[in-house]
Amino acid sequence: MFDGDVRGLVVVGSQWGDEGKGKIVDVLARDADWIARYQGGANAGHTVRVGEDEFILHQIPSGILYAGKRCVLGNGMVLDPAGLFDELDGLMERGYEDAEERIYVSSRAQLVLPIHKLLDRAEEESRGADRIGTTGRGIGAAYTDKVARVGIRVGDLAAPDRLKEQIDAAAERARKRLQLLGSDLEVDGERLFDETMSGAERLLAMSTDVGAVLKRALDRDERVLLEGAQGTMLDVDHGTYPYVTSSNTTAGAAATGVGLGPTDVDAVLGVVKAYTTRVGAGPLPTELPEEEAARLRELGAEYGATTGRPRRTGWFDAAVVRYAGRINGLTALAVSKLDVLDGLPEVKLGVGYRLGGERLDEFPADLTTLCEMEPIYEAMPGWQASTAEARRVADLPAAARAYLDRIAELTGRPIRYISVGTRRKQIIDVEA
Ligand code: GDP
Ligand code: IMO
Ligand code: MG
């Protein structure tokens, strides 16, 4: 994807998360100099396989597993310092000794404090049957504080006296909120301050103005890959609200989330699975009945990389990806997990929706409509052959090629990459 003049590339999830972004970013990171996360936090779980080793990255960009690549945690993220240190220590123990030297953290990034996780839990409990099924990582509460202009940022760790006041105020707000929610969880302000300060030196040593760093890199003609977390349908504006995460996950947020400008982005690659999954509650139009869903779940090993929850599964929803194409301005698609469909007698594609006899032209915003509309399916023959060894489009069975062609046609976006397994070499670059 770093062809010609492409220097700034966004890789964005174009369904409900877990599309295989980690695998695709890892493959593309070989040609990048910088890999940056622009939103989200430890709610993400990006799986990368290197040889026989598997890594699940939550806050660190998936480029870290290549020697010499530099990784950025952008201002758009909500950072959990303890989690970040655990992740770094784990990488260093597994042979990536210089990982910490290659990490650049935005001094403008927001901190996730232990109170945010308590609030996440209490908010979910108070919703009862309407719970979102969050990852419990404090994401919503941390972004709430950011937008309310009371958040604590990485750079604030450099001024302990002011930080003490900020933390005391945050503890007081959390106490009141927990009480309102009817929770008996307790907040210890002193402990909160000590815990926050305990990681301060280490985090500050990694922190900088990452926008300035990345802009200088682009001016030197270096390549910057902006790695999205979650997916388009979990975007707080464009997703299946309110069953979404609390950030803009889409490509428009990429530049803002690292301190670059929109004109620094030259291309946008949308990652999609060859079928659909979702973890957590909320509408999933092409969801299969449990018996069939379970078959796809087992074939695709669809269990959450962050929480281990079983993922809900369904057929590929071309209407969703067509929508994601517009919202993200997708240049091309990367289709992952094609191999999971190997051997099915028939594959189906959602091509649009119907509600009360009428066809819907655009992906609806309204929750009631989202829950009531019915997908319209098209069936295609499956392929009774393995795709795992395919390295060129011509190696794929004819029925698999027809399926991919139909995806490109229905979504209006060209397919650039096809992933046929977890290994680095299990990738087809259509233009190679
Ligand atoms: P992400 O959050 O978008 O990075 O995706 P996850 O890592 O949460 O989930 C994707 C899962 O599918 C991981 O277990 C990957 O190892 C796996 N995976 C990625 N690409 C492929 C592929 O082409 N084929 C198969 N079989 N598995 C894949
Ligand atoms: P990656 O980057 C899949 C889902 C949660 C829940 C909703 C809100 O691995 O694709 P949150 O904790 O963010 O407040 O939860 O969003 N969710 C994800 N689903 N992949 C993710 O990340 C997700 N991050 C959050 O399950 O439904
Ligand atoms: Mg994931």
Tab-separated table of N, CA and C in Angstrom, residues 179-301:
chain	number	residue	atom	x	y	z
A	179	GLN	N	-21.965	6.832	43.759
A	179	GLN	CA	-23.110	6.872	44.678
A	179	GLN	C	-24.428	6.983	43.899
A	180	LEU	N	-24.425	7.871	42.911
A	180	LEU	CA	-25.613	8.043	42.061
A	180	LEU	C	-26.003	6.749	41.357
A	181	LEU	N	-24.991	5.999	40.988
A	181	LEU	CA	-25.230	4.743	40.268
A	181	LEU	C	-25.606	3.612	41.226
A	182	GLY	N	-25.625	3.942	42.514
A	182	GLY	CA	-25.997	2.945	43.517
A	182	GLY	C	-24.909	1.911	43.752
A	183	SER	N	-23.663	2.301	43.490
A	183	SER	CA	-22.563	1.345	43.634
A	183	SER	C	-21.923	1.484	45.012
A	184	ASP	N	-21.444	0.369	45.542
A	184	ASP	CA	-20.744	0.479	46.830
A	184	ASP	C	-19.219	0.429	46.651
A	185	LEU	N	-18.760	0.610	45.419
A	185	LEU	CA	-17.314	0.639	45.171
A	185	LEU	C	-16.716	1.889	45.822
A	186	GLU	N	-15.512	1.741	46.392
A	186	GLU	CA	-14.925	2.867	47.118
A	186	GLU	C	-13.720	3.463	46.408
A	187	VAL	N	-13.490	4.750	46.662
A	187	VAL	CA	-12.384	5.446	46.022
A	187	VAL	C	-11.448	5.999	47.090
A	188	ASP	N	-10.171	5.646	47.005
A	188	ASP	CA	-9.166	6.135	47.944
A	188	ASP	C	-8.271	7.131	47.196
A	189	GLY	N	-8.486	8.426	47.462
A	189	GLY	CA	-7.792	9.486	46.745
A	189	GLY	C	-6.275	9.431	46.887
A	190	GLU	N	-5.800	9.159	48.104
A	190	GLU	CA	-4.349	9.099	48.360
A	190	GLU	C	-3.718	8.000	47.514
A	191	ARG	N	-4.389	6.841	47.543
A	191	ARG	CA	-3.858	5.691	46.806
A	191	ARG	C	-3.861	5.958	45.300
A	192	LEU	N	-4.900	6.623	44.872
A	192	LEU	CA	-5.023	6.953	43.451
A	192	LEU	C	-3.854	7.841	43.010
A	193	PHE	N	-3.516	8.814	43.855
A	193	PHE	CA	-2.396	9.711	43.540
A	193	PHE	C	-1.083	8.916	43.517
A	194	ASP	N	-0.876	8.092	44.544
A	194	ASP	CA	0.371	7.321	44.613
A	194	ASP	C	0.501	6.394	43.399
A	195	GLU	N	-0.589	5.735	43.059
A	195	GLU	CA	-0.548	4.822	41.904
A	195	GLU	C	-0.244	5.576	40.619
A	196	THR	N	-0.862	6.755	40.473
A	196	THR	CA	-0.654	7.538	39.250
A	196	THR	C	0.793	8.007	39.176
A	197	MET	N	1.327	8.463	40.312
A	197	MET	CA	2.703	8.966	40.330
A	197	MET	C	3.736	7.858	40.153
A	198	SER	N	3.365	6.632	40.553
A	198	SER	CA	4.370	5.560	40.542
A	198	SER	C	4.892	5.285	39.121
A	199	GLY	N	4.067	5.546	38.117
A	199	GLY	CA	4.539	5.298	36.748
A	199	GLY	C	4.979	6.559	36.032
A	200	ALA	N	4.952	7.692	36.753
A	200	ALA	CA	5.126	8.986	36.085
A	200	ALA	C	6.473	9.100	35.362
A	201	GLU	N	7.527	8.748	36.073
A	201	GLU	CA	8.861	8.966	35.498
A	201	GLU	C	9.041	8.153	34.207
A	202	ARG	N	8.595	6.902	34.295
A	202	ARG	CA	8.764	6.008	33.142
A	202	ARG	C	7.947	6.501	31.938
A	203	LEU	N	6.736	6.939	32.196
A	203	LEU	CA	5.879	7.391	31.101
A	203	LEU	C	6.387	8.714	30.527
A	204	LEU	N	6.799	9.630	31.411
A	204	LEU	CA	7.294	10.924	30.930
A	204	LEU	C	8.539	10.760	30.065
A	205	ALA	N	9.349	9.749	30.404
A	205	ALA	CA	10.577	9.524	29.620
A	205	ALA	C	10.247	9.139	28.177
A	206	MET	N	9.062	8.584	27.958
A	206	MET	CA	8.663	8.194	26.594
A	206	MET	C	7.866	9.288	25.908
A	207	SER	N	7.473	10.335	26.649
A	207	SER	CA	6.480	11.264	26.102
A	207	SER	C	7.116	12.403	25.321
A	208	THR	N	6.367	12.859	24.338
A	208	THR	CA	6.857	13.932	23.478
A	208	THR	C	5.688	14.513	22.691
A	209	ASP	N	5.991	15.500	21.850
A	209	ASP	CA	4.977	16.053	20.949
A	209	ASP	C	4.982	15.172	19.694
A	210	VAL	N	4.135	14.147	19.685
A	210	VAL	CA	4.229	13.157	18.608
A	210	VAL	C	3.806	13.719	17.244
A	211	GLY	N	2.941	14.718	17.240
A	211	GLY	CA	2.553	15.333	15.968
A	211	GLY	C	3.773	15.956	15.292
A	212	ALA	N	4.563	16.659	16.086
A	212	ALA	CA	5.767	17.292	15.537
A	212	ALA	C	6.753	16.226	15.054
A	213	VAL	N	6.891	15.154	15.832
A	213	VAL	CA	7.821	14.067	15.463
A	213	VAL	C	7.391	13.444	14.125
A	214	LEU	N	6.085	13.159	13.999
A	214	LEU	CA	5.603	12.501	12.774
A	214	LEU	C	5.668	13.434	11.572
A	215	LYS	N	5.408	14.705	11.798
A	215	LYS	CA	5.471	15.650	10.676
A	215	LYS	C	6.905	15.752	10.158
A	216	ARG	N	7.862	15.798	11.079
A	216	ARG	CA	9.267	15.845	10.639
A	216	ARG	C	9.610	14.578	9.861
A	217	ALA	N	9.084	13.456	10.327
A	217	ALA	CA	9.354	12.182	9.637
A	217	ALA	C	8.801	12.227	8.208
A	218	LEU	N	7.569	12.719	8.061
A	218	LEU	CA	6.969	12.806	6.716
A	218	LEU	C	7.776	13.758	5.835
A	219	ASP	N	8.261	14.841	6.435
A	219	ASP	CA	9.056	15.796	5.657
A	219	ASP	C	10.370	15.173	5.178
A	220	ARG	N	10.840	14.154	5.932
A	220	ARG	CA	12.054	13.420	5.505
A	220	ARG	C	11.702	12.304	4.532
A	221	ASP	N	10.430	12.238	4.136
A	221	ASP	CA	9.961	11.216	3.204
A	221	ASP	C	9.822	9.835	3.845
A	222	GLU	N	9.718	9.798	5.167
A	222	GLU	CA	9.510	8.513	5.839
A	222	GLU	C	8.029	8.139	5.770
A	223	ARG	N	7.748	6.850	6.017
A	223	ARG	CA	6.386	6.349	5.858
A	223	ARG	C	5.729	6.123	7.214
A	224	VAL	N	4.517	6.607	7.327
A	224	VAL	CA	3.792	6.558	8.599
A	224	VAL	C	2.508	5.750	8.423
A	225	LEU	N	2.372	4.698	9.196
A	225	LEU	CA	1.142	3.893	9.159
A	225	LEU	C	0.314	4.222	10.401
A	226	LEU	N	-0.907	4.658	10.192
A	226	LEU	CA	-1.802	5.001	11.309
A	226	LEU	C	-2.752	3.836	11.528
A	227	GLU	N	-2.601	3.175	12.673
A	227	GLU	CA	-3.322	1.925	12.960
A	227	GLU	C	-4.587	2.179	13.768
A	228	GLY	N	-5.721	1.906	13.172
A	228	GLY	CA	-6.988	2.064	13.885
A	228	GLY	C	-7.212	0.943	14.876
A	229	ALA	N	-8.018	1.234	15.879
A	229	ALA	CA	-8.490	0.193	16.792
A	229	ALA	C	-10.014	0.161	16.689
A	230	GLN	N	-10.615	-0.927	17.172
A	230	GLN	CA	-12.057	-1.160	17.017
A	230	GLN	C	-12.401	-1.116	15.513
A	231	GLY	N	-13.624	-0.706	15.218
A	231	GLY	CA	-14.016	-0.709	13.808
A	231	GLY	C	-15.046	0.371	13.549
A	232	THR	N	-15.339	0.591	12.280
A	232	THR	CA	-16.241	1.663	11.853
A	232	THR	C	-17.600	1.604	12.551
A	233	MET	N	-18.131	0.386	12.720
A	233	MET	CA	-19.471	0.278	13.299
A	233	MET	C	-19.465	0.461	14.821
A	234	LEU	N	-18.255	0.631	15.393
A	234	LEU	CA	-18.144	0.964	16.822
A	234	LEU	C	-17.788	2.436	17.008
A	235	ASP	N	-17.737	3.193	15.911
A	235	ASP	CA	-17.436	4.629	15.986
A	235	ASP	C	-18.564	5.338	16.741
A	236	VAL	N	-18.179	6.270	17.602
A	236	VAL	CA	-19.183	6.924	18.461
A	236	VAL	C	-20.194	7.745	17.657
A	237	ASP	N	-19.812	8.229	16.484
A	237	ASP	CA	-20.760	8.962	15.638
A	237	ASP	C	-21.417	8.078	14.590
A	238	HIS	N	-20.630	7.247	13.941
A	238	HIS	CA	-21.108	6.556	12.733
A	238	HIS	C	-21.500	5.104	12.963
A	239	GLY	N	-21.229	4.587	14.164
A	239	GLY	CA	-21.531	3.198	14.456
A	239	GLY	C	-22.964	2.995	14.906
A	240	THR	N	-23.216	1.819	15.468
A	240	THR	CA	-24.567	1.446	15.882
A	240	THR	C	-24.845	2.001	17.286
A	241	TYR	N	-24.861	3.329	17.369
A	241	TYR	CA	-25.049	4.064	18.618
A	241	TYR	C	-26.364	3.669	19.295
A	242	PRO	N	-26.398	3.487	20.605
A	242	PRO	CA	-25.326	3.699	21.586
A	242	PRO	C	-24.427	2.475	21.810
A	243	TYR	N	-24.601	1.432	21.004
A	243	TYR	CA	-23.763	0.231	21.180
A	243	TYR	C	-22.451	0.406	20.417
A	244	VAL	N	-21.621	1.281	20.919
A	244	VAL	CA	-20.376	1.672	20.253
A	244	VAL	C	-19.297	1.861	21.326
A	245	THR	N	-18.100	2.170	20.903
A	245	THR	CA	-17.081	2.581	21.860
A	245	THR	C	-17.128	4.108	21.959
A	246	SER	N	-16.266	4.707	22.757
A	246	SER	CA	-16.417	6.141	23.026
A	246	SER	C	-15.479	7.022	22.220
A	247	SER	N	-14.911	6.491	21.138
A	247	SER	CA	-14.027	7.330	20.317
A	247	SER	C	-14.458	7.275	18.859
A	248	ASN	N	-13.943	8.209	18.068
A	248	ASN	CA	-14.086	8.108	16.617
A	248	ASN	C	-13.006	7.138	16.142
A	249	THR	N	-13.482	6.005	15.666
A	249	THR	CA	-12.553	4.953	15.244
A	249	THR	C	-12.177	5.113	13.772
A	250	THR	N	-12.946	5.932	13.069
A	250	THR	CA	-12.848	5.992	11.609
A	250	THR	C	-11.662	6.844	11.133
A	251	ALA	N	-11.387	6.742	9.838
A	251	ALA	CA	-10.157	7.320	9.282
A	251	ALA	C	-10.068	8.827	9.455
A	252	GLY	N	-11.224	9.494	9.502
A	252	GLY	CA	-11.209	10.940	9.695
A	252	GLY	C	-10.551	11.351	10.991
A	253	ALA	N	-10.542	10.440	11.967
A	253	ALA	CA	-9.967	10.752	13.281
A	253	ALA	C	-8.463	10.467	13.331
A	254	ALA	N	-7.945	9.841	12.297
A	254	ALA	CA	-6.547	9.375	12.364
A	254	ALA	C	-5.564	10.538	12.473
A	255	ALA	N	-5.743	11.532	11.623
A	255	ALA	CA	-4.808	12.658	11.644
A	255	ALA	C	-4.930	13.411	12.968
A	256	THR	N	-6.162	13.706	13.368
A	256	THR	CA	-6.409	14.409	14.633
A	256	THR	C	-5.808	13.638	15.808
A	257	GLY	N	-5.915	12.328	15.755
A	257	GLY	CA	-5.486	11.499	16.883
A	257	GLY	C	-3.994	11.374	17.059
A	258	VAL	N	-3.225	11.886	16.102
A	258	VAL	CA	-1.761	11.891	16.282
A	258	VAL	C	-1.168	13.284	16.118
A	259	GLY	N	-2.022	14.268	15.773
A	259	GLY	CA	-1.491	15.632	15.622
A	259	GLY	C	-0.936	15.930	14.246
A	260	LEU	N	-1.501	15.262	13.213
A	260	LEU	CA	-1.166	15.611	11.830
A	260	LEU	C	-2.391	16.284	11.210
A	261	GLY	N	-2.283	16.649	9.945
A	261	GLY	CA	-3.429	17.233	9.256
A	261	GLY	C	-4.022	16.238	8.279
A	262	PRO	N	-5.282	16.443	7.879
A	262	PRO	CA	-5.921	15.499	6.948
A	262	PRO	C	-5.156	15.325	5.637
A	263	THR	N	-4.466	16.358	5.209
A	263	THR	CA	-3.730	16.241	3.935
A	263	THR	C	-2.448	15.415	4.088
A	264	ASP	N	-2.118	15.012	5.309
A	264	ASP	CA	-0.966	14.114	5.505
A	264	ASP	C	-1.343	12.652	5.245
A	265	VAL	N	-2.649	12.393	5.092
A	265	VAL	CA	-3.097	11.017	4.818
A	265	VAL	C	-3.240	10.843	3.312
A	266	ASP	N	-2.520	9.863	2.772
A	266	ASP	CA	-2.533	9.655	1.321
A	266	ASP	C	-3.395	8.476	0.891
A	267	ALA	N	-3.634	7.539	1.789
A	267	ALA	CA	-4.416	6.356	1.412
A	267	ALA	C	-5.043	5.746	2.661
A	268	VAL	N	-6.154	5.057	2.455
A	268	VAL	CA	-6.870	4.431	3.579
A	268	VAL	C	-7.229	2.993	3.194
A	269	LEU	N	-6.725	2.053	3.978
A	269	LEU	CA	-7.012	0.638	3.732
A	269	LEU	C	-8.025	0.157	4.761
A	270	GLY	N	-9.135	-0.382	4.291
A	270	GLY	CA	-10.173	-0.898	5.193
A	270	GLY	C	-10.009	-2.397	5.367
A	271	VAL	N	-9.861	-2.834	6.623
A	271	VAL	CA	-9.725	-4.272	6.888
A	271	VAL	C	-11.100	-4.850	7.187
A	272	VAL	N	-11.432	-5.942	6.495
A	272	VAL	CA	-12.701	-6.645	6.735
A	272	VAL	C	-12.439	-8.141	6.800
A	273	LYS	N	-13.221	-8.818	7.633
A	273	LYS	CA	-13.212	-10.279	7.608
A	273	LYS	C	-14.042	-10.748	6.433
A	274	ALA	N	-13.813	-11.957	5.983
A	274	ALA	CA	-14.591	-12.528	4.884
A	274	ALA	C	-16.014	-12.852	5.335
A	275	TYR	N	-16.275	-12.669	6.633
A	275	TYR	CA	-17.617	-12.801	7.188
A	275	TYR	C	-17.724	-11.692	8.237
A	276	THR	N	-18.661	-11.785	9.169
A	276	THR	CA	-18.836	-10.691	10.130
A	276	THR	C	-18.799	-11.222	11.556
A	277	THR	N	-18.183	-10.466	12.460
A	277	THR	CA	-18.282	-10.805	13.884
A	277	THR	C	-18.505	-9.540	14.701
A	278	ARG	N	-19.001	-9.766	15.891
A	278	ARG	CA	-19.167	-8.653	16.836
A	278	ARG	C	-19.049	-9.231	18.238
A	279	VAL	N	-18.395	-8.519	19.135
A	279	VAL	CA	-18.360	-8.937	20.529
A	279	VAL	C	-18.982	-7.821	21.359
A	280	GLY	N	-19.878	-8.183	22.269
A	280	GLY	CA	-20.636	-7.171	23.001
A	280	GLY	C	-22.032	-7.062	22.409
A	281	ALA	N	-22.853	-6.218	23.037
A	281	ALA	CA	-24.265	-6.123	22.636
A	281	ALA	C	-24.457	-5.163	21.472
A	282	GLY	N	-25.689	-5.148	20.949
A	282	GLY	CA	-26.044	-4.211	19.884
A	282	GLY	C	-26.371	-4.903	18.581
A	283	PRO	N	-26.965	-4.144	17.642
A	283	PRO	CA	-27.429	-4.734	16.386
A	283	PRO	C	-26.300	-5.351	15.557
A	284	LEU	N	-26.618	-6.489	14.962
A	284	LEU	CA	-25.699	-7.158	14.040
A	284	LEU	C	-26.592	-7.771	12.953
A	285	PRO	N	-26.893	-6.999	11.922
A	285	PRO	CA	-27.950	-7.392	10.988
A	285	PRO	C	-27.795	-8.801	10.407
A	286	THR	N	-26.610	-9.217	10.046
A	286	THR	CA	-26.478	-10.526	9.390
A	286	THR	C	-26.134	-11.648	10.375
A	287	GLU	N	-26.409	-11.425	11.669
A	287	GLU	CA	-26.092	-12.452	12.669
A	287	GLU	C	-26.830	-13.758	12.369
A	288	LEU	N	-26.108	-14.871	12.539
A	288	LEU	CA	-26.683	-16.192	12.284
A	288	LEU	C	-27.377	-16.724	13.528
A	289	PRO	N	-28.365	-17.611	13.354
A	289	PRO	CA	-28.931	-18.296	14.520
A	289	PRO	C	-27.829	-19.093	15.223
A	290	GLU	N	-27.959	-19.271	16.537
A	290	GLU	CA	-26.837	-19.754	17.349
A	290	GLU	C	-26.157	-21.027	16.809
A	291	GLU	N	-26.940	-21.964	16.294
A	291	GLU	CA	-26.311	-23.217	15.837
A	291	GLU	C	-25.321	-22.974	14.693
A	292	GLU	N	-25.758	-22.174	13.723
A	292	GLU	CA	-24.868	-21.854	12.596
A	292	GLU	C	-23.765	-20.881	13.027
A	293	ALA	N	-24.129	-19.972	13.933
A	293	ALA	CA	-23.141	-18.999	14.430
A	293	ALA	C	-21.996	-19.731	15.117
A	294	ALA	N	-22.363	-20.779	15.859
A	294	ALA	CA	-21.348	-21.531	16.608
A	294	ALA	C	-20.382	-22.232	15.659
A	295	ARG	N	-20.899	-22.699	14.521
A	295	ARG	CA	-20.029	-23.380	13.550
A	295	ARG	C	-18.964	-22.404	13.019
A	296	LEU	N	-19.409	-21.217	12.651
A	296	LEU	CA	-18.478	-20.201	12.138
A	296	LEU	C	-17.503	-19.764	13.244
A	297	ARG	N	-18.023	-19.674	14.482
A	297	ARG	CA	-17.184	-19.279	15.620
A	297	ARG	C	-16.062	-20.285	15.830
A	298	GLU	N	-16.391	-21.569	15.717
A	298	GLU	CA	-15.353	-22.594	15.910
A	298	GLU	C	-14.379	-22.596	14.741
A	299	LEU	N	-14.913	-22.495	13.522
A	299	LEU	CA	-14.031	-22.491	12.339
A	299	LEU	C	-13.047	-21.322	12.403
A	300	GLY	N	-13.529	-20.166	12.856
A	300	GLY	CA	-12.693	-18.959	12.855
A	300	GLY	C	-12.021	-18.680	14.180
A	301	ALA	N	-12.191	-19.583	15.160
A	301	ALA	CA	-11.648	-19.379	16.515
A	301	ALA	C	-12.025	-17.986	17.007
